[in-house]
CSV table of C-alpha atoms in Angstrom, one decimal:
chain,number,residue,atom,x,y,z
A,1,UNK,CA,236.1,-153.3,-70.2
A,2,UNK,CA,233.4,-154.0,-72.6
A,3,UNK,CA,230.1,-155.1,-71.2
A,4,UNK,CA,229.2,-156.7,-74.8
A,5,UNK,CA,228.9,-160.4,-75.4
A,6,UNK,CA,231.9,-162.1,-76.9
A,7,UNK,CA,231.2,-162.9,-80.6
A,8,UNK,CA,230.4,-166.6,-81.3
A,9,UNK,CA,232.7,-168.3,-84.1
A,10,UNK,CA,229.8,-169.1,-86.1
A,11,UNK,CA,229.1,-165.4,-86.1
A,12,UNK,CA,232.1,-164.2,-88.0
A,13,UNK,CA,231.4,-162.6,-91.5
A,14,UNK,CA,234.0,-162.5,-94.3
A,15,UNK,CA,232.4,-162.1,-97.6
A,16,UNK,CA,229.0,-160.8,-98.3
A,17,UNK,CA,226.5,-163.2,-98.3
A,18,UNK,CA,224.8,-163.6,-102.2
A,19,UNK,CA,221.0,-162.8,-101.9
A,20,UNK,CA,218.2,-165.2,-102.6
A,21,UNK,CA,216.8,-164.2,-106.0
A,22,UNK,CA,218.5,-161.6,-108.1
A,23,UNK,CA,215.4,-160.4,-109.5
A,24,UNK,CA,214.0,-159.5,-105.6
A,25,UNK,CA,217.5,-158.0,-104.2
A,26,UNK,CA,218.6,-154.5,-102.5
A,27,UNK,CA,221.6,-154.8,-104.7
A,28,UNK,CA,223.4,-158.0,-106.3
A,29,UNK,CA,227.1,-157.2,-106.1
A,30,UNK,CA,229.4,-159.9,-105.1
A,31,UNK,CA,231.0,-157.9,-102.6
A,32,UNK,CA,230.9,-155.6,-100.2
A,33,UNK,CA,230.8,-152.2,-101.0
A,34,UNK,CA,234.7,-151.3,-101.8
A,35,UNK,CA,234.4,-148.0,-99.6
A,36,UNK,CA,233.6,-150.4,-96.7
A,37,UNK,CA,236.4,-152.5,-96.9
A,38,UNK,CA,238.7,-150.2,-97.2
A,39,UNK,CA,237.5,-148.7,-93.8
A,40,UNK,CA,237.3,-152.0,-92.3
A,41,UNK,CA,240.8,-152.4,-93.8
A,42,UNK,CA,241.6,-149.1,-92.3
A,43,UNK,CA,240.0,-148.9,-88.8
A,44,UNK,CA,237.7,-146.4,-90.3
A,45,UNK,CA,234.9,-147.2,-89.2
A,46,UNK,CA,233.6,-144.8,-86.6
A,47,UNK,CA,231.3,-146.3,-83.9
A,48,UNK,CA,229.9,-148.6,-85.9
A,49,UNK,CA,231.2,-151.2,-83.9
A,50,UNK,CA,230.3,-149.9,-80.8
A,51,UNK,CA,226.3,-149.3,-81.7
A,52,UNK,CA,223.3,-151.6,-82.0
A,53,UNK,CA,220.9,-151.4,-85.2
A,54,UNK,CA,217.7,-152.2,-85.0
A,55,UNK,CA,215.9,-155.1,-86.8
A,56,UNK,CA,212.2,-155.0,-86.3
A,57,UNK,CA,210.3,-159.1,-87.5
A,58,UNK,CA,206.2,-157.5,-88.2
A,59,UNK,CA,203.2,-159.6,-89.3
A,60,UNK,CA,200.1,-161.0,-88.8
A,61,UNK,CA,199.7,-163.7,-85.9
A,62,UNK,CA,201.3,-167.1,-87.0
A,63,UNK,CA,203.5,-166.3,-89.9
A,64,UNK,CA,206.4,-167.6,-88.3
A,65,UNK,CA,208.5,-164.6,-86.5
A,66,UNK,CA,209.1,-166.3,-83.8
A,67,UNK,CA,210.2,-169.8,-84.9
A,68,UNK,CA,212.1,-167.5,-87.3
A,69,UNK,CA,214.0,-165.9,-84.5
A,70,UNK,CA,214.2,-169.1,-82.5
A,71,UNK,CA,215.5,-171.1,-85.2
A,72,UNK,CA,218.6,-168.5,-85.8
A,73,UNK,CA,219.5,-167.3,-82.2
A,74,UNK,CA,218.9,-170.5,-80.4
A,75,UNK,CA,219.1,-173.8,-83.4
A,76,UNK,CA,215.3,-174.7,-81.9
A,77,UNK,CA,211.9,-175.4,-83.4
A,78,UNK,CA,209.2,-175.2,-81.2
A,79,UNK,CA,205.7,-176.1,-83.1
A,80,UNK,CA,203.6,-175.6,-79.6
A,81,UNK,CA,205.3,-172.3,-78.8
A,82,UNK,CA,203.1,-169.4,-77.1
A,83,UNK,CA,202.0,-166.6,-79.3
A,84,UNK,CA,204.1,-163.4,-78.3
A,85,UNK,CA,202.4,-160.9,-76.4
A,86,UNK,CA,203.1,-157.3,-76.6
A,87,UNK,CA,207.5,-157.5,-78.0
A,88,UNK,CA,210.4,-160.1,-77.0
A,89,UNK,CA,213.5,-159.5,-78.9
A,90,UNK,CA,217.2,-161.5,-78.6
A,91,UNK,CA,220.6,-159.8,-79.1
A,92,UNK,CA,223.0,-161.0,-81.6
A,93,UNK,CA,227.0,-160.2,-82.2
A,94,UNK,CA,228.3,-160.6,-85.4
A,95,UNK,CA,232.1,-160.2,-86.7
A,96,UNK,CA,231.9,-158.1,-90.1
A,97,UNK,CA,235.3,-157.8,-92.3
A,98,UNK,CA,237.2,-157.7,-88.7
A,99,UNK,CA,234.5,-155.0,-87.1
A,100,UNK,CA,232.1,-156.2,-84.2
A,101,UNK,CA,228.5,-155.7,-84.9
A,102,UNK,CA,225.6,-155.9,-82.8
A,103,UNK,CA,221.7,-157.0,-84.0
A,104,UNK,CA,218.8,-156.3,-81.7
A,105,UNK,CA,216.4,-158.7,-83.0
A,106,UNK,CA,212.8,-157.6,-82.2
A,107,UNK,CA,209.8,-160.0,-82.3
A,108,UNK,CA,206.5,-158.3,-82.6
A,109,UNK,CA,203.3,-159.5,-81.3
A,110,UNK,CA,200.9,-160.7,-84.3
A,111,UNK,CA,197.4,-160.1,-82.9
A,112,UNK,CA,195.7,-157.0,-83.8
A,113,UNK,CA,194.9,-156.1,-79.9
A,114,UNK,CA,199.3,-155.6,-79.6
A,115,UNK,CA,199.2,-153.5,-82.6
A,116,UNK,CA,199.3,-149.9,-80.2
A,117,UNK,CA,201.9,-151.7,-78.0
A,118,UNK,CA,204.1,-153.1,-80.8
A,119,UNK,CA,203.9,-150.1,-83.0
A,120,UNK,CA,205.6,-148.0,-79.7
A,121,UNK,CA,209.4,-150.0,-80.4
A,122,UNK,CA,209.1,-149.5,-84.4
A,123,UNK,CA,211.4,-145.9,-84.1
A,124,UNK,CA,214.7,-146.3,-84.8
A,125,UNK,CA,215.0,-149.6,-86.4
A,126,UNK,CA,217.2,-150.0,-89.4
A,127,UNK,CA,216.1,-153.3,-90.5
A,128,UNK,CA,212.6,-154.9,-90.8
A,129,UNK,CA,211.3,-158.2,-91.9
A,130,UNK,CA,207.4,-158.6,-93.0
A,131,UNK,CA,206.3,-161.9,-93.3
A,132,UNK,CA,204.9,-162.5,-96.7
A,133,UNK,CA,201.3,-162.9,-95.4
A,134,UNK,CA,201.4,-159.9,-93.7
A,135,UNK,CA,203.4,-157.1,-95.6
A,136,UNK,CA,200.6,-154.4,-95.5
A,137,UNK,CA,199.4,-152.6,-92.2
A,138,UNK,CA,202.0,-154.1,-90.4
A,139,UNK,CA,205.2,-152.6,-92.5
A,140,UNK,CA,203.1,-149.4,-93.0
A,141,UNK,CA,202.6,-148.5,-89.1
A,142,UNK,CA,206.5,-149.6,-88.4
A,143,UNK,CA,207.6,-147.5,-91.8
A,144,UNK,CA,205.5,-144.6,-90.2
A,145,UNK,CA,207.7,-144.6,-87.6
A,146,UNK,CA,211.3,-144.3,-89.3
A,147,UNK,CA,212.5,-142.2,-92.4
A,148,UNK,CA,212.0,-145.1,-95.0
A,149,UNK,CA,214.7,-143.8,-96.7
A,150,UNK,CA,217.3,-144.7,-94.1
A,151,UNK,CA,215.2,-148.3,-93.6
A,152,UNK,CA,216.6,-151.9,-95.3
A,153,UNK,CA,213.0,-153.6,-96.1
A,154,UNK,CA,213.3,-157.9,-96.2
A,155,UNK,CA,210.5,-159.9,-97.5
A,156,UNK,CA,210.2,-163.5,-95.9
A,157,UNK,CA,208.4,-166.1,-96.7
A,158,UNK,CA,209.1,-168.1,-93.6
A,159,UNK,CA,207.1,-171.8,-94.3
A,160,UNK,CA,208.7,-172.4,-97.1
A,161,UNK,CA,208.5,-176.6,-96.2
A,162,UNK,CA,204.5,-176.5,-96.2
A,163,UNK,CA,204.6,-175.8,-100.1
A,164,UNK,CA,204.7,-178.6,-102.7
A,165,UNK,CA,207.3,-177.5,-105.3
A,166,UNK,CA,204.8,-176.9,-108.7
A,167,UNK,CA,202.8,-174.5,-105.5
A,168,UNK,CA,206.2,-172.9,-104.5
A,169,UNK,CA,207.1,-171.8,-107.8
A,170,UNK,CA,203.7,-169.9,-108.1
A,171,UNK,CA,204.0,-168.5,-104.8
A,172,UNK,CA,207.6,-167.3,-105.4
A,173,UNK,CA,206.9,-165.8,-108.9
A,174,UNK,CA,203.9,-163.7,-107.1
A,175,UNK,CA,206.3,-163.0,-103.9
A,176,UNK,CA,209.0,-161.6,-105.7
A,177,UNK,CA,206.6,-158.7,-107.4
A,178,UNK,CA,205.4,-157.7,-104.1
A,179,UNK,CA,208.9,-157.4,-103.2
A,180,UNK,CA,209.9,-155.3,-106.0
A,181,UNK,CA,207.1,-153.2,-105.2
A,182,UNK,CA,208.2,-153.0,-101.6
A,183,UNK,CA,211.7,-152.2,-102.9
A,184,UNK,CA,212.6,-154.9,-100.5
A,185,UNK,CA,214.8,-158.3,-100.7
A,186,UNK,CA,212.8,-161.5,-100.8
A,187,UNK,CA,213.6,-164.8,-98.8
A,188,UNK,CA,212.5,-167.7,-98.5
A,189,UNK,CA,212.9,-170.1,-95.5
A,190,UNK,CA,211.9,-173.0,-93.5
A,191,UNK,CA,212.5,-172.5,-89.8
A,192,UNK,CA,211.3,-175.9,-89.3
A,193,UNK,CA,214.2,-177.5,-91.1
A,194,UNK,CA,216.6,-174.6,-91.0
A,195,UNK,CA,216.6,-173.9,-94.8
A,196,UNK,CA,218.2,-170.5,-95.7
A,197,UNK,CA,217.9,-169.3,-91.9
A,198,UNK,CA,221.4,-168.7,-91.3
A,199,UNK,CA,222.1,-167.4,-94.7
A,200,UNK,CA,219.3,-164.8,-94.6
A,201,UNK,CA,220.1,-163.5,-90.9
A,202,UNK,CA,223.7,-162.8,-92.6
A,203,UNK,CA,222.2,-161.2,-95.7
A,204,UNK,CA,221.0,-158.8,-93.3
A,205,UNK,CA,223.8,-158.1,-90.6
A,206,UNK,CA,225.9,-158.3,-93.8
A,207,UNK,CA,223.9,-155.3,-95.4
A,208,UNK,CA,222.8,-153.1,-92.0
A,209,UNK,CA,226.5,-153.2,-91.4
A,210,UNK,CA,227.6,-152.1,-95.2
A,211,UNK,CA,224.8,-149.5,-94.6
A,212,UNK,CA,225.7,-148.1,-91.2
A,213,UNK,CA,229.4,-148.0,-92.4
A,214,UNK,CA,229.0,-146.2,-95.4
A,215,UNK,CA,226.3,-143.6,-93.5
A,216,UNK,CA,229.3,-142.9,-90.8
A,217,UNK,CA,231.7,-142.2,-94.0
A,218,UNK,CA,229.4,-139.7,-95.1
A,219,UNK,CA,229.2,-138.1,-91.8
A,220,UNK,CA,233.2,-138.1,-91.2
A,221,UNK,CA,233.0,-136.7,-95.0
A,222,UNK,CA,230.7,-134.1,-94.5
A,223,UNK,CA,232.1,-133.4,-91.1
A,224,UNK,CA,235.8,-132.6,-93.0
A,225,UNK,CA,234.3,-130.3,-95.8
A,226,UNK,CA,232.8,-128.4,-92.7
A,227,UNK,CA,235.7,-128.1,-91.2
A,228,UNK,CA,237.6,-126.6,-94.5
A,229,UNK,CA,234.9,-124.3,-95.3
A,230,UNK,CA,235.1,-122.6,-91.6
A,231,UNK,CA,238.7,-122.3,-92.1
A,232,UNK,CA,238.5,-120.8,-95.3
A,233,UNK,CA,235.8,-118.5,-93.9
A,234,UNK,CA,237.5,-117.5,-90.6
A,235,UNK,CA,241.1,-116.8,-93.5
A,236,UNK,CA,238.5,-114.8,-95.1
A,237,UNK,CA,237.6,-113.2,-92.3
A,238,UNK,CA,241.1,-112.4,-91.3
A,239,UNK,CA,241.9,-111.1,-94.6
A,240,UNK,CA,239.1,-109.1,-94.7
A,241,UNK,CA,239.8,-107.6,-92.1
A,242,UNK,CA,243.3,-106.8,-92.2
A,243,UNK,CA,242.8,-104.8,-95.5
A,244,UNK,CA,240.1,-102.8,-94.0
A,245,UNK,CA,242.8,-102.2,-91.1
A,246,UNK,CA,245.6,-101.0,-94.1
A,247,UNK,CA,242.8,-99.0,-95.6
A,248,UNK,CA,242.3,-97.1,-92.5
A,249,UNK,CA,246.0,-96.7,-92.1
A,250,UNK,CA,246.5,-95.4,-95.7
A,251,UNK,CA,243.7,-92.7,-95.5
């Protein structure tokens, strides 16, 4: 019996979500990756389903990580809220292409005095989010933790409401460079009204998942070829060995 929370109907994923701003995205395709969906399609998809990945919010004290959490996992905005101390994080289930999919969301204290504690839940994480204020120390002591190479960097910019349009557009232009110098995906949302919350927690279930599945096809992959090339060894082996044997015999 599984001890996992049911998933939610407004958790269900059937396409891949579009990213924000083509010019700041991991990758633009319209789909998912067509190796993925034919697992999904399949039942190939290892123990994806049955793991949790890891999505790490950083940055400075009062960018928004936790209204930005709030606002996704429970629909609230709470101006007055308590500054986190030390980590909090919520659980989220998802539904990917038929798979179940689980998001630990962590939500990372903001004041430097935190930092040591905070920096001690960075390993393992597969996702993390910097606010845009805050993309410098912060990402660097959580990237220190985790192969970077095997990490899906997001770029928020999570007040998006507090910035008069003409100011927006100059902020946006600037954001989007840092992201492509991150080599990360750039958002922007308002967790005060909602705006592009939902849409950006999907953009990255959406991609963690496409990335977890694809890593367990490479390890089923690699897994096979290992398995051929002891076969042909140990056939080797035999051969080998059997013609020594009908060399002795001959002599």
């Amino acid at each position: 019996m599984s001890v996992l929370a049911p998933v939610r109907r407004d958790r269900i994923i059937t396409e891949l979500p579009q990213c924000f701003h083509k010019e700041a995205a991991l990758h633009s395709r319209s789909s998912f990756h067509p190796q993925v969906t034919g697992a999904c399609q399949e039942q190939r998809t290892g123990t994806v389903g049955f793991k949790i990945s890891k999505i790490i919010v950083v940055g400075d004290l009062s960018v928004g990580k936790t209204c930005l959490i709030n606002r996704f996992c429970k629909d609230t905005f709470d101006k007055n809220y308590k500054a986190t101390i030390g980590v909090d994080f919520e659980m989220e289930r998802f539904e990917v292409l038929g798979v179940p999919f689980s998001l630990q969301l962590w939500d990372t204290a903001g004041q430097e005095r935190f930092k040591c504690i905070a920096s001690t839940y960075y390993r393992g994480a597969q996702g993390e989010v910097p606010g845009l204020t805050a993309q410098g120390p912060w990402l660097a002591d959580a990237l220190k933790e985790n192969d970077p190479s095997n990490v899906i960097l997001f770029l928020v910019g999570s007040k998006k409401d507090l910035s008069p349009p003409a100011q927006y557009s100059l902020m946006e232009r600037d954001a989007i460079k840092v992201a492509k110098e991150m080599q990360a995906e750039y958002w922007a949302v308002s967790s005060l009204t909602g705006e592009n919350v939902r849409e950006f927690f999907f953009r990255v279930a959406s991609l963690t998942f496409e990335s977890s599945v694809l890593a367990e096809l490479e390890k089923s992959s690699a897994r096979k070829i290992g398995d051929v090339v002891r076969i042909h060894s140990t056939d080797s082996d035999l051969y080998l060995t059997a013609q020594r044997r009908k060399s002795k015999c001959c002599l």
